[in-house]
Amino acid sequence: MTDSTSPPIAKQLYIETVGCQMNVLDSEMVVAALRKQGYSVTKDPMSADAILFNTCSVREHAEEKAYNNLLRLKQWKLANPDRVIGVMGCMAQKDQEKVFDRVPFVDLVVGPGQLHRIPELIENAKQGDRHQLAVSLSRRDGSADEIKRSHETYDPLRDPEMRPTPFQAYLRIQIGCDKFCTYCIVPMTRGPEQGRSPERIVEEAKILAAQGAKEITLLGQTVNSYRWVDGEKTTRLADLLEMLHPIEGLERIKFVTNYPKDMTRGLLETVRDLPKCMPYLHVPAQSGCDAILKRMKRGYSVADYYEMMDRISEILPGAAVSSDFIVGFCGETEEQFQETVDMVKRCRFKNSFIFQYSVRPGTKGAELLEDDIPEETKHRRNLDLLEVQNQISLEDNLKFLGTTVPILVEGPSKWSVRKGQTGELRQMTGRTPCDRIVVWDGNMRQTGEILPVRITDAYAFTMLGKVETNEVVGAHSTESVPELVPLLRP
Ligand code: SAH
Ligand code: SF4
Ligand code: F3S
């Protein structure tokens, strides 16, 4: 990045977000808070006077990229030391002082449990105190209660202007995680699992719906393990769905990420009985081999997972299930990897996010297990599994040919954005109830609507369609084969 010679425009914020939906939501909240302090958001880091990186620690690669991007800002920072650079999110919580060691010109390091302090910390930095550290207690540094309290959920009142699509919103129902899968850093960066109170959640959902949110996605690391105990009464995810369903204006409810063991019959029946609950479930399996699942400490067997899949097919026939897999986990043999391939073939996931194992210092995996699978093997298994999954995604998408599906229109497609399409007529994108991506030659006015779209062609990641309407809405794109839209994931 090159530096600009002109002074920064007052109070411009540039924020870069990587990681999961939790981070996307956190960034939304921080931006809303800073807007109240007079900041506006810029897409150009060079014209900003504050830059925030919202970081992810789930794999080493994401961290290294964040450090490299930060180091590139040295000239920008030195050109005007009044500028503020902050690192927030999971890497801030995990690395703490180490962030300052590696990037000495960083002004603030703020863990995900301390985000409410960002406006104050930026002010402190501007006043000259350029070493602002705000992190939560680590999992061994206090009583259970103290640790919980140091991981505060950051969900102030919502600012609809901050969402890329005002008709879609994330709503946090749970923070942290207590599952301690041996490969995973999240229980360390996000702290103990804590549900938010049903009253707060419903209140927030009502606000979101009144602001125009048609689709709400409930967020939690193991969202279907949600529980809130109040005296005698325990509220679970199914109860929450019942409470949210009547909210006027709300048309689609989704929830991610699910933990296989907690995908109960009761929850599935609730999803079946409530029409606003979408027939889409993201339930990461991680591996199709019992020995590996045990080493990962996932708490279920392959048979348990298959039982869950049968339960889903029985109660929600036609529902789409997606998964995450880690390939090349410690000691994974070729045969054990093949068991994962077999699982993907048997379960026919809508899509799978496939990751190569990355050792995370601070996890049990890093402490006790040897990362003994060569990088080339991990890479090859990743490609092999992806190929199997893509073939399934393509076959199952092709089954939609000729059908008409209700699509929530999200806006111009990535292809349209990249091609620099302007004006009303653009290639548009949206999702089916089961979360499949559809693109068509459409009109910007369709954004935020739920429209009937007839499927005319299909690829592994994207289906092509045509809006079923009497109105002439089509923009004729000059290229006939659209972009295969990549799925968003950390
Ligand atoms: N809470 C979610 C997942 C959070 S992390 C769940 O339990 O499903 C998102 C995904 O990243 C995980 O599902 C896993 O597939 C992957 N992941 C986590 N730690 C990893 C590691 N150390 N190396 C590679 N992939 C990892
Ligand atoms: Fe990580 Fe496992 Fe918790 Fe998911 S359930 S966040 S993979 S520890
Ligand atoms: Fe999410 Fe990455 Fe943190 S996946 S919870 S941002 S480590």
Coordinates of C-alpha atoms and ligand atoms in Angstrom, one line a residue:
M1 CA 0.0 0.0 0.0
T2 CA 1.3 3.5 -0.8
D3 CA 0.8 6.5 1.5
S4 CA -1.2 9.5 0.5
T5 CA 0.5 12.8 1.1
S6 CA -2.7 14.7 1.9
P7 CA -3.8 14.8 5.6
P8 CA -6.4 12.4 6.6
I9 CA -10.0 13.5 6.5
A10 CA -11.2 13.9 10.1
K11 CA -12.7 10.8 11.8
Q12 CA -12.7 8.3 9.0
L13 CA -12.6 4.6 10.0
Y14 CA -11.4 1.7 7.9
I15 CA -12.2 -1.7 9.3
E16 CA -11.2 -5.0 7.9
T17 CA -13.0 -8.2 9.1
V18 CA -11.9 -11.8 8.7
G19 CA -13.2 -14.9 10.5
C20 CA -16.6 -16.2 11.3
Q21 CA -20.1 -14.5 11.5
M22 CA -19.3 -13.6 15.1
N23 CA -16.6 -11.3 13.8
V24 CA -18.9 -9.8 11.2
L25 CA -21.4 -9.0 13.8
D26 CA -18.7 -7.6 16.2
S27 CA -17.5 -5.3 13.5
E28 CA -21.0 -4.1 12.8
M29 CA -21.4 -3.3 16.5
V30 CA -18.0 -1.5 16.8
V31 CA -18.8 0.6 13.7
A32 CA -22.1 1.5 15.1
A33 CA -20.5 2.7 18.3
L34 CA -17.8 4.7 16.5
R35 CA -20.4 6.3 14.2
K36 CA -21.9 7.7 17.4
Q37 CA -18.5 9.3 18.1
G38 CA -18.6 11.0 14.7
Y39 CA -16.7 8.4 12.6
S40 CA -17.8 7.5 9.1
V41 CA -16.6 4.4 7.3
T42 CA -14.2 4.6 4.4
K43 CA -13.3 1.8 2.0
D44 CA -9.9 3.3 1.5
P45 CA -7.4 2.6 4.3
M46 CA -5.1 5.4 3.1
S47 CA -7.8 8.1 3.8
A48 CA -8.7 6.7 7.2
D49 CA -7.5 8.2 10.5
A50 CA -8.3 5.0 12.4
I51 CA -7.8 1.5 11.1
L52 CA -9.1 -1.6 12.8
F53 CA -8.4 -5.2 12.0
N54 CA -10.9 -7.7 13.3
T55 CA -8.9 -10.9 13.4
C56 CA -9.4 -14.6 13.5
S57 CA -7.1 -17.2 15.2
V58 CA -8.7 -20.4 14.0
R59 CA -5.9 -21.2 11.6
E60 CA -2.3 -20.0 11.5
H61 CA -2.6 -18.7 8.0
A62 CA -5.2 -16.2 8.9
E63 CA -3.0 -14.8 11.7
E64 CA 0.1 -14.5 9.5
K65 CA -1.9 -12.7 6.9
A66 CA -3.2 -10.2 9.6
Y67 CA 0.4 -9.6 10.8
N68 CA 1.6 -9.0 7.3
N69 CA -1.2 -6.6 6.5
L70 CA -0.5 -4.7 9.7
L71 CA 3.2 -4.5 9.0
R72 CA 2.4 -3.0 5.6
L73 CA 0.9 0.0 7.4
K74 CA 4.1 1.2 8.9
Q75 CA 4.7 4.0 6.4
W76 CA 1.1 5.1 6.7
K77 CA 1.4 5.3 10.4
L78 CA 4.8 7.0 10.5
A79 CA 3.6 9.7 8.0
N80 CA 1.1 10.8 10.6
P81 CA 1.5 9.4 14.1
D82 CA -1.9 10.7 15.1
R83 CA -3.4 7.9 13.1
V84 CA -4.7 5.0 15.2
I85 CA -4.2 1.3 14.4
G86 CA -6.2 -1.2 16.4
V87 CA -6.2 -5.0 16.4
M88 CA -9.5 -6.5 17.7
G89 CA -11.0 -10.0 17.7
C90 CA -9.7 -13.4 18.5
M91 CA -6.0 -12.8 17.6
A92 CA -6.0 -9.8 19.9
Q93 CA -7.2 -12.0 22.8
K94 CA -4.8 -14.9 22.0
D95 CA -1.6 -12.9 21.4
Q96 CA -2.2 -9.9 23.7
E97 CA 1.2 -8.2 24.3
K98 CA 2.7 -10.2 21.4
V99 CA 0.8 -8.1 19.0
F100 CA 2.7 -5.0 20.2
D101 CA 6.0 -6.9 20.1
R102 CA 5.4 -8.0 16.4
V103 CA 3.9 -4.7 15.3
P104 CA 5.2 -1.9 17.6
F105 CA 3.2 0.8 16.0
V106 CA -0.2 -0.8 16.9
D107 CA -2.1 1.4 19.4
L108 CA -4.8 -0.9 20.6
V109 CA -5.3 -4.6 21.2
V110 CA -8.8 -5.5 22.1
G111 CA -10.2 -9.0 22.7
P112 CA -13.8 -9.9 21.6
G113 CA -15.0 -9.7 25.2
Q114 CA -13.9 -6.0 25.6
L115 CA -15.2 -4.4 22.4
H116 CA -17.4 -2.0 24.3
R117 CA -14.2 -0.2 25.3
I118 CA -13.0 0.6 21.8
P119 CA -14.3 4.2 21.6
E120 CA -12.6 5.1 24.9
L121 CA -9.4 3.3 23.9
I122 CA -9.2 5.1 20.6
E123 CA -9.6 8.4 22.5
N124 CA -6.8 7.4 24.9
A125 CA -4.5 6.6 22.0
K126 CA -5.3 9.9 20.4
Q127 CA -4.4 11.6 23.7
G128 CA -1.0 10.0 23.4
D129 CA -1.3 6.8 25.4
R130 CA -0.4 4.4 22.5
H131 CA -0.4 1.1 24.3
Q132 CA -4.0 0.2 25.0
L133 CA -4.6 -3.4 25.9
A134 CA -8.1 -4.7 26.8
V135 CA -8.5 -8.4 26.9
S136 CA -10.6 -10.9 28.9
L137 CA -9.2 -13.2 31.6
S138 CA -7.7 -16.4 30.2
R139 CA -9.5 -19.7 31.1
R140 CA -7.2 -20.3 34.1
D141 CA -6.9 -16.8 35.5
G142 CA -9.8 -16.4 37.8
S143 CA -13.0 -18.0 39.2
A144 CA -15.5 -19.3 36.7
D145 CA -17.7 -16.2 37.4
E146 CA -14.9 -13.7 37.0
I147 CA -13.8 -15.3 33.7
K148 CA -17.4 -15.2 32.4
R149 CA -17.8 -11.6 33.3
S150 CA -14.6 -10.6 31.6
H151 CA -16.0 -12.0 28.3
E152 CA -18.9 -9.5 27.8
T153 CA -21.2 -10.0 24.9
Y154 CA -21.2 -6.8 22.9
D155 CA -24.7 -6.3 21.6
P156 CA -25.7 -2.7 22.0
L157 CA -28.8 -1.4 20.2
R158 CA -28.6 -1.9 16.5
D159 CA -27.8 0.6 13.7
P160 CA -29.5 -0.7 10.5
E161 CA -27.3 1.4 8.3
M162 CA -24.3 -0.7 9.4
R163 CA -25.5 -3.8 7.8
P164 CA -24.5 -4.5 4.2
T165 CA -28.0 -5.7 3.6
P166 CA -30.5 -4.0 6.0
F167 CA -33.1 -6.8 5.4
Q168 CA -30.7 -9.5 6.8
A169 CA -29.2 -9.5 10.3
Y170 CA -27.2 -11.6 12.6
L171 CA -28.4 -11.9 16.2
R172 CA -26.1 -13.4 18.8
I173 CA -27.8 -15.8 21.2
Q174 CA -24.7 -17.3 22.7
I175 CA -21.0 -16.5 23.2
G176 CA -18.0 -18.6 23.9
C177 CA -17.7 -22.4 23.8
D178 CA -17.1 -25.1 26.4
K179 CA -16.6 -28.1 24.0
F180 CA -12.8 -27.9 23.8
C181 CA -12.3 -29.8 20.6
T182 CA -8.6 -30.6 20.8
Y183 CA -7.7 -28.6 17.6
C184 CA -9.7 -25.5 18.3
I185 CA -8.7 -22.2 19.8
V186 CA -12.2 -20.7 20.1
P187 CA -12.8 -21.7 23.7
M188 CA -9.7 -19.8 24.6
T189 CA -10.4 -16.7 22.5
R190 CA -14.1 -16.4 23.1
G191 CA -14.2 -17.7 26.7
P192 CA -16.9 -19.8 28.4
E193 CA -20.2 -20.7 26.8
Q194 CA -22.8 -18.2 27.9
G195 CA -26.3 -17.8 26.5
R196 CA -28.0 -14.4 26.3
S197 CA -31.4 -14.0 28.0
P198 CA -34.4 -14.8 25.9
E199 CA -35.9 -11.4 26.7
R200 CA -32.9 -9.6 25.3
I201 CA -32.9 -11.8 22.2
V202 CA -36.6 -11.3 21.5
E203 CA -36.3 -7.6 22.2
E204 CA -33.4 -7.3 19.7
A205 CA -35.2 -9.4 17.1
K206 CA -38.2 -7.0 17.3
I207 CA -36.0 -4.0 16.8
L208 CA -34.3 -5.7 13.8
A209 CA -37.6 -6.6 12.3
A210 CA -38.9 -3.1 12.8
Q211 CA -35.8 -1.8 11.1
G212 CA -36.7 -4.0 8.1
A213 CA -34.8 -7.2 8.8
K214 CA -36.7 -10.0 7.0
E215 CA -34.1 -12.7 7.7
I216 CA -32.4 -13.2 11.0
T217 CA -29.6 -15.6 11.6
L218 CA -29.1 -16.6 15.2
L219 CA -25.4 -17.0 16.1
G220 CA -23.6 -19.3 18.5
Q221 CA -20.5 -21.5 18.3
T222 CA -22.8 -24.4 19.2
V223 CA -26.0 -22.6 18.7
N224 CA -28.3 -25.6 19.3
S225 CA -26.7 -26.2 22.7
Y226 CA -28.2 -22.8 23.7
R227 CA -29.7 -22.9 27.1
W228 CA -30.9 -20.2 29.5
V229 CA -31.8 -21.2 33.0
D230 CA -34.1 -18.9 35.0
G231 CA -35.2 -20.5 38.3
E232 CA -37.2 -23.6 37.3
K233 CA -37.4 -22.6 33.7
T234 CA -34.9 -23.6 31.0
T235 CA -35.1 -22.1 27.6
R236 CA -33.6 -24.0 24.7
L237 CA -33.1 -23.1 21.1
A238 CA -36.5 -24.6 20.1
D239 CA -38.2 -22.4 22.7
L240 CA -36.5 -19.4 21.3
L241 CA -37.6 -20.2 17.8
E242 CA -41.2 -20.4 19.1
M243 CA -40.8 -17.0 20.7
L244 CA -39.2 -15.4 17.7
H245 CA -41.6 -16.8 15.1
P246 CA -44.6 -14.5 15.6
I247 CA -42.5 -11.3 15.2
E248 CA -44.1 -9.3 12.5
G249 CA -42.0 -8.5 9.4
L250 CA -39.7 -11.5 10.0
E251 CA -39.8 -14.0 7.2
R252 CA -36.8 -16.2 7.5
I253 CA -35.1 -17.5 10.6
K254 CA -31.8 -19.5 10.4
F255 CA -29.3 -20.5 13.1
V256 CA -25.6 -21.4 12.9
T257 CA -23.4 -23.3 13.9
N258 CA -24.9 -26.6 15.2
Y259 CA -23.3 -29.2 17.3
P260 CA -24.2 -32.8 16.1
K261 CA -25.0 -34.1 19.6
D262 CA -27.6 -31.4 20.3
M263 CA -29.6 -31.8 17.0
T264 CA -32.5 -33.2 18.9
R265 CA -35.8 -34.5 17.6
G266 CA -37.6 -31.7 19.4
L267 CA -35.5 -29.0 17.7
L268 CA -36.0 -30.6 14.3
E269 CA -39.8 -30.8 14.8
T270 CA -39.9 -27.2 15.8
V271 CA -38.1 -26.2 12.6
R272 CA -40.5 -28.4 10.7
D273 CA -43.6 -26.8 12.4
L274 CA -42.5 -23.2 12.1
P275 CA -42.7 -22.0 8.5
K276 CA -40.3 -19.1 9.0
C277 CA -37.5 -21.6 10.1
M278 CA -35.5 -22.4 7.0
P279 CA -34.8 -26.0 6.1
Y280 CA -31.0 -25.5 6.2
L281 CA -28.7 -26.8 8.9
H282 CA -25.0 -26.3 9.2
V283 CA -23.7 -29.2 11.4
P284 CA -20.0 -29.7 11.1
A285 CA -18.9 -33.4 11.2
Q286 CA -15.1 -32.6 11.1
S287 CA -14.2 -36.2 10.2
G288 CA -15.8 -39.5 9.1
C289 CA -13.5 -41.7 11.2
D290 CA -14.2 -42.7 14.8
A291 CA -10.6 -42.8 15.9
I292 CA -10.0 -39.2 14.6
L293 CA -13.3 -37.9 16.1
K294 CA -12.1 -39.3 19.4
R295 CA -8.7 -37.7 19.0
M296 CA -10.5 -34.4 18.2
K297 CA -12.7 -35.0 21.4
R298 CA -15.8 -34.2 19.4
G299 CA -18.0 -36.3 21.7
Y300 CA -19.8 -38.3 19.0
S301 CA -19.2 -41.2 16.8
V302 CA -19.7 -41.6 13.0
A303 CA -22.8 -43.8 13.9
D304 CA -24.2 -40.9 16.0
Y305 CA -23.7 -38.5 13.1
Y306 CA -25.4 -40.9 10.7
E307 CA -28.3 -41.3 13.2
M308 CA -28.6 -37.6 13.3
M309 CA -28.7 -37.4 9.5
D310 CA -31.4 -40.1 9.4
R311 CA -33.4 -38.0 12.0
I312 CA -33.0 -34.9 9.8
S313 CA -34.2 -36.8 6.7
E314 CA -37.1 -38.3 8.6
I315 CA -38.4 -35.0 10.2
L316 CA -37.2 -32.5 7.6
P317 CA -37.1 -34.3 4.2
G318 CA -35.5 -32.1 1.6
A319 CA -33.6 -30.0 4.2
A320 CA -30.1 -29.0 3.2
V321 CA -27.2 -30.0 5.5
S322 CA -23.8 -28.5 5.2
S323 CA -20.6 -29.5 7.1
D324 CA -17.0 -28.5 8.0
F325 CA -14.1 -31.0 7.8
I326 CA -10.6 -30.9 8.9
V327 CA -8.2 -33.0 6.8
G328 CA -4.7 -34.1 7.8
F329 CA -5.5 -34.0 11.5
C330 CA -2.8 -35.6 13.7
G331 CA -2.2 -39.2 12.7
E332 CA -4.9 -39.3 10.0
T333 CA -4.1 -42.3 7.8
E334 CA -5.1 -42.7 4.1
E335 CA -7.8 -45.2 5.2
Q336 CA -9.1 -42.8 7.8
F337 CA -9.3 -40.0 5.3
Q338 CA -11.2 -42.3 3.0
E339 CA -13.8 -42.8 5.7
T340 CA -14.3 -39.0 5.6
V341 CA -14.8 -39.3 1.8
D342 CA -17.3 -42.0 2.4
M343 CA -19.2 -39.8 4.9
V344 CA -19.4 -37.0 2.4
K345 CA -20.8 -39.4 -0.3
R346 CA -23.3 -40.9 2.1
C347 CA -24.5 -37.6 3.7
R348 CA -24.6 -35.7 0.4
F349 CA -24.0 -32.3 2.1
K350 CA -25.2 -29.2 0.3
N351 CA -21.6 -28.0 0.7
S352 CA -18.6 -28.6 2.9
F353 CA -16.0 -26.2 4.2
I354 CA -12.8 -28.1 4.1
F355 CA -9.8 -27.0 6.2
Q356 CA -6.2 -28.4 6.4
Y357 CA -5.3 -28.9 10.1
S358 CA -3.4 -26.1 11.5
V359 CA -1.8 -26.5 15.0
R360 CA -3.0 -23.9 17.4
P361 CA -0.7 -23.2 20.4
G362 CA -2.8 -23.2 23.5
T363 CA -4.9 -26.2 22.5
K364 CA -4.8 -29.7 23.8
G365 CA -4.0 -30.8 20.2
A366 CA -0.9 -28.7 20.1
E367 CA 0.2 -29.9 23.6
L368 CA -0.5 -33.7 23.2
L369 CA -0.6 -34.7 19.5
E370 CA 2.0 -34.6 16.8
D371 CA 1.1 -32.6 13.7
D372 CA 2.6 -35.4 11.5
I373 CA 0.8 -35.2 8.2
P374 CA 2.9 -33.5 5.6
E375 CA 1.5 -30.2 4.1
E376 CA 1.4 -31.8 0.6
T377 CA -0.8 -34.6 1.9
K378 CA -3.1 -32.2 3.7
H379 CA -3.4 -30.2 0.5
R380 CA -4.1 -33.3 -1.7
R381 CA -6.7 -34.6 0.7
N382 CA -8.3 -31.1 0.7
L383 CA -8.6 -31.1 -3.1
D384 CA -9.8 -34.8 -3.2
L385 CA -12.5 -34.2 -0.7
L386 CA -13.5 -30.9 -2.4
E387 CA -13.9 -32.7 -5.7
V388 CA -16.2 -35.3 -4.2
Q389 CA -18.2 -32.6 -2.5
N390 CA -18.4 -30.4 -5.6
Q391 CA -19.7 -33.3 -7.7
I392 CA -22.5 -33.9 -5.1
S393 CA -23.3 -30.2 -4.9
L394 CA -23.6 -30.1 -8.7
E395 CA -25.8 -33.2 -8.9
D396 CA -28.1 -31.9 -6.2
N397 CA -28.3 -28.4 -7.6
L398 CA -29.2 -29.9 -11.0
K399 CA -32.3 -31.5 -9.3
F400 CA -33.7 -27.9 -9.0
L401 CA -33.8 -27.4 -12.8
G402 CA -37.2 -26.3 -13.9
T403 CA -38.5 -25.7 -10.4
T404 CA -39.5 -22.3 -9.0
V405 CA -38.1 -21.3 -5.6
P406 CA -38.6 -18.3 -3.4
I407 CA -35.4 -16.3 -3.3
L408 CA -34.5 -13.6 -0.8
V409 CA -32.7 -11.1 -3.1
E410 CA -29.4 -10.0 -1.5
G411 CA -28.2 -7.6 -4.1
P412 CA -25.9 -7.5 -7.1
S413 CA -23.9 -10.7 -7.6
K414 CA -20.1 -10.8 -7.1
W415 CA -19.7 -11.2 -10.8
S416 CA -21.7 -8.0 -11.3
V417 CA -19.6 -6.1 -8.8
R418 CA -16.4 -7.3 -10.3
K419 CA -17.5 -6.4 -13.8
G420 CA -18.4 -3.0 -12.5
Q421 CA -22.0 -3.2 -13.6
T422 CA -23.8 0.0 -12.8
G423 CA -27.4 1.3 -13.2
E424 CA -30.6 -0.6 -12.3
L425 CA -30.1 -3.6 -14.5
R426 CA -27.5 -6.0 -13.0
Q427 CA -26.9 -9.7 -12.4
M428 CA -28.5 -10.2 -9.0
T429 CA -28.0 -12.9 -6.3
G430 CA -30.1 -14.4 -3.6
R431 CA -30.7 -17.6 -1.6
T432 CA -33.2 -20.3 -1.6
P433 CA -34.8 -21.3 1.7
C434 CA -32.2 -24.1 1.9
D435 CA -29.4 -21.6 1.4
R436 CA -28.5 -22.3 -2.2
I437 CA -27.2 -19.4 -4.1
V438 CA -29.0 -18.3 -7.3
V439 CA -28.0 -15.6 -9.8
W440 CA -30.1 -14.1 -12.6
D441 CA -30.2 -11.1 -14.8
G442 CA -32.3 -8.7 -12.8
N443 CA -32.8 -5.3 -11.3
M444 CA -31.5 -3.5 -8.3
R445 CA -35.0 -2.7 -7.3
Q446 CA -35.5 -6.4 -6.4
T447 CA -33.0 -6.1 -3.5
G448 CA -34.6 -7.2 -0.2
E449 CA -37.6 -8.8 -1.9
I450 CA -38.6 -12.5 -1.8
L451 CA -39.2 -13.4 -5.4
P452 CA -40.2 -16.6 -7.2
V453 CA -37.2 -17.6 -9.4
R454 CA -37.3 -20.5 -11.9
I455 CA -34.0 -22.4 -12.0
T456 CA -32.6 -22.7 -15.5
D457 CA -29.1 -24.0 -15.0
A458 CA -26.9 -25.2 -12.2
Y459 CA -23.2 -25.3 -11.2
A460 CA -21.7 -26.7 -8.0
F461 CA -21.8 -23.4 -6.1
T462 CA -24.5 -21.4 -8.0
M463 CA -27.7 -21.9 -9.8
L464 CA -29.0 -19.7 -12.6
G465 CA -32.5 -18.5 -12.7
K466 CA -35.1 -16.3 -14.1
V467 CA -37.6 -14.3 -12.1
E468 CA -41.2 -15.5 -12.6
T469 CA -42.9 -12.2 -13.2
N470 CA -44.8 -10.4 -15.9
E471 CA -42.6 -7.4 -15.5
V472 CA -39.6 -7.1 -17.8
V473 CA -36.7 -7.0 -15.3
G474 CA -33.8 -8.7 -17.0
A475 CA -30.5 -7.1 -17.7
H476 CA -28.8 -9.0 -20.4
S477 CA -25.3 -9.6 -19.3
T478 CA -22.7 -9.8 -22.1
E479 CA -21.2 -13.0 -20.7
S480 CA -23.4 -16.1 -20.6
V481 CA -21.5 -18.1 -18.0
P482 CA -21.7 -16.3 -14.6
E483 CA -19.2 -16.4 -11.9
L484 CA -19.2 -19.5 -9.7
V485 CA -19.8 -17.6 -6.5
P486 CA -17.4 -18.9 -3.8
L487 CA -19.1 -19.6 -0.4
L488 CA -18.1 -17.2 2.4
R489 CA -16.3 -18.8 5.3
P490 CA -13.2 -18.0 7.4
Ligands
SAH1 N1 -18.2 -23.6 16.4 C1 -18.1 -24.2 15.2 C2 -16.8 -24.0 14.4 C3 -15.9 -22.9 14.7 S1 -14.4 -22.8 13.8 C4 -18.3 -25.7 15.3 O1 -18.1 -26.2 16.4 O2 -18.6 -26.3 14.4 C5 -14.9 -23.2 12.1 C6 -14.3 -24.4 11.6 O3 -12.9 -24.2 11.5 C7 -14.4 -25.6 12.4 O4 -15.7 -26.2 12.1 C8 -13.3 -26.5 11.9 O5 -13.7 -27.2 10.8 C9 -12.3 -25.4 11.5 N2 -11.1 -25.4 12.4 C10 -11.1 -25.1 13.7 N3 -9.9 -25.2 14.2 C11 -9.1 -25.6 13.2 C12 -7.7 -25.9 13.1 N4 -6.9 -25.8 14.2 N5 -7.2 -26.2 11.9 C13 -8.0 -26.3 10.8 N6 -9.3 -26.1 10.9 C14 -9.9 -25.7 12.0
SF4_2 FE1 -14.2 -25.1 18.4 FE2 -15.3 -27.4 19.0 FE3 -16.2 -25.2 20.2 FE4 -16.7 -25.5 17.6 S1 -17.5 -26.8 19.3 S2 -16.0 -23.7 18.6 S3 -14.9 -26.6 16.9 S4 -14.2 -26.1 20.4
F3S3 FE1 -14.6 -16.8 14.7 FE2 -12.0 -17.1 14.1 FE3 -12.7 -16.3 16.5 S1 -13.7 -18.4 13.5 S2 -14.6 -17.2 16.9 S3 -13.1 -15.2 14.5 S4 -11.0 -17.6 16.0

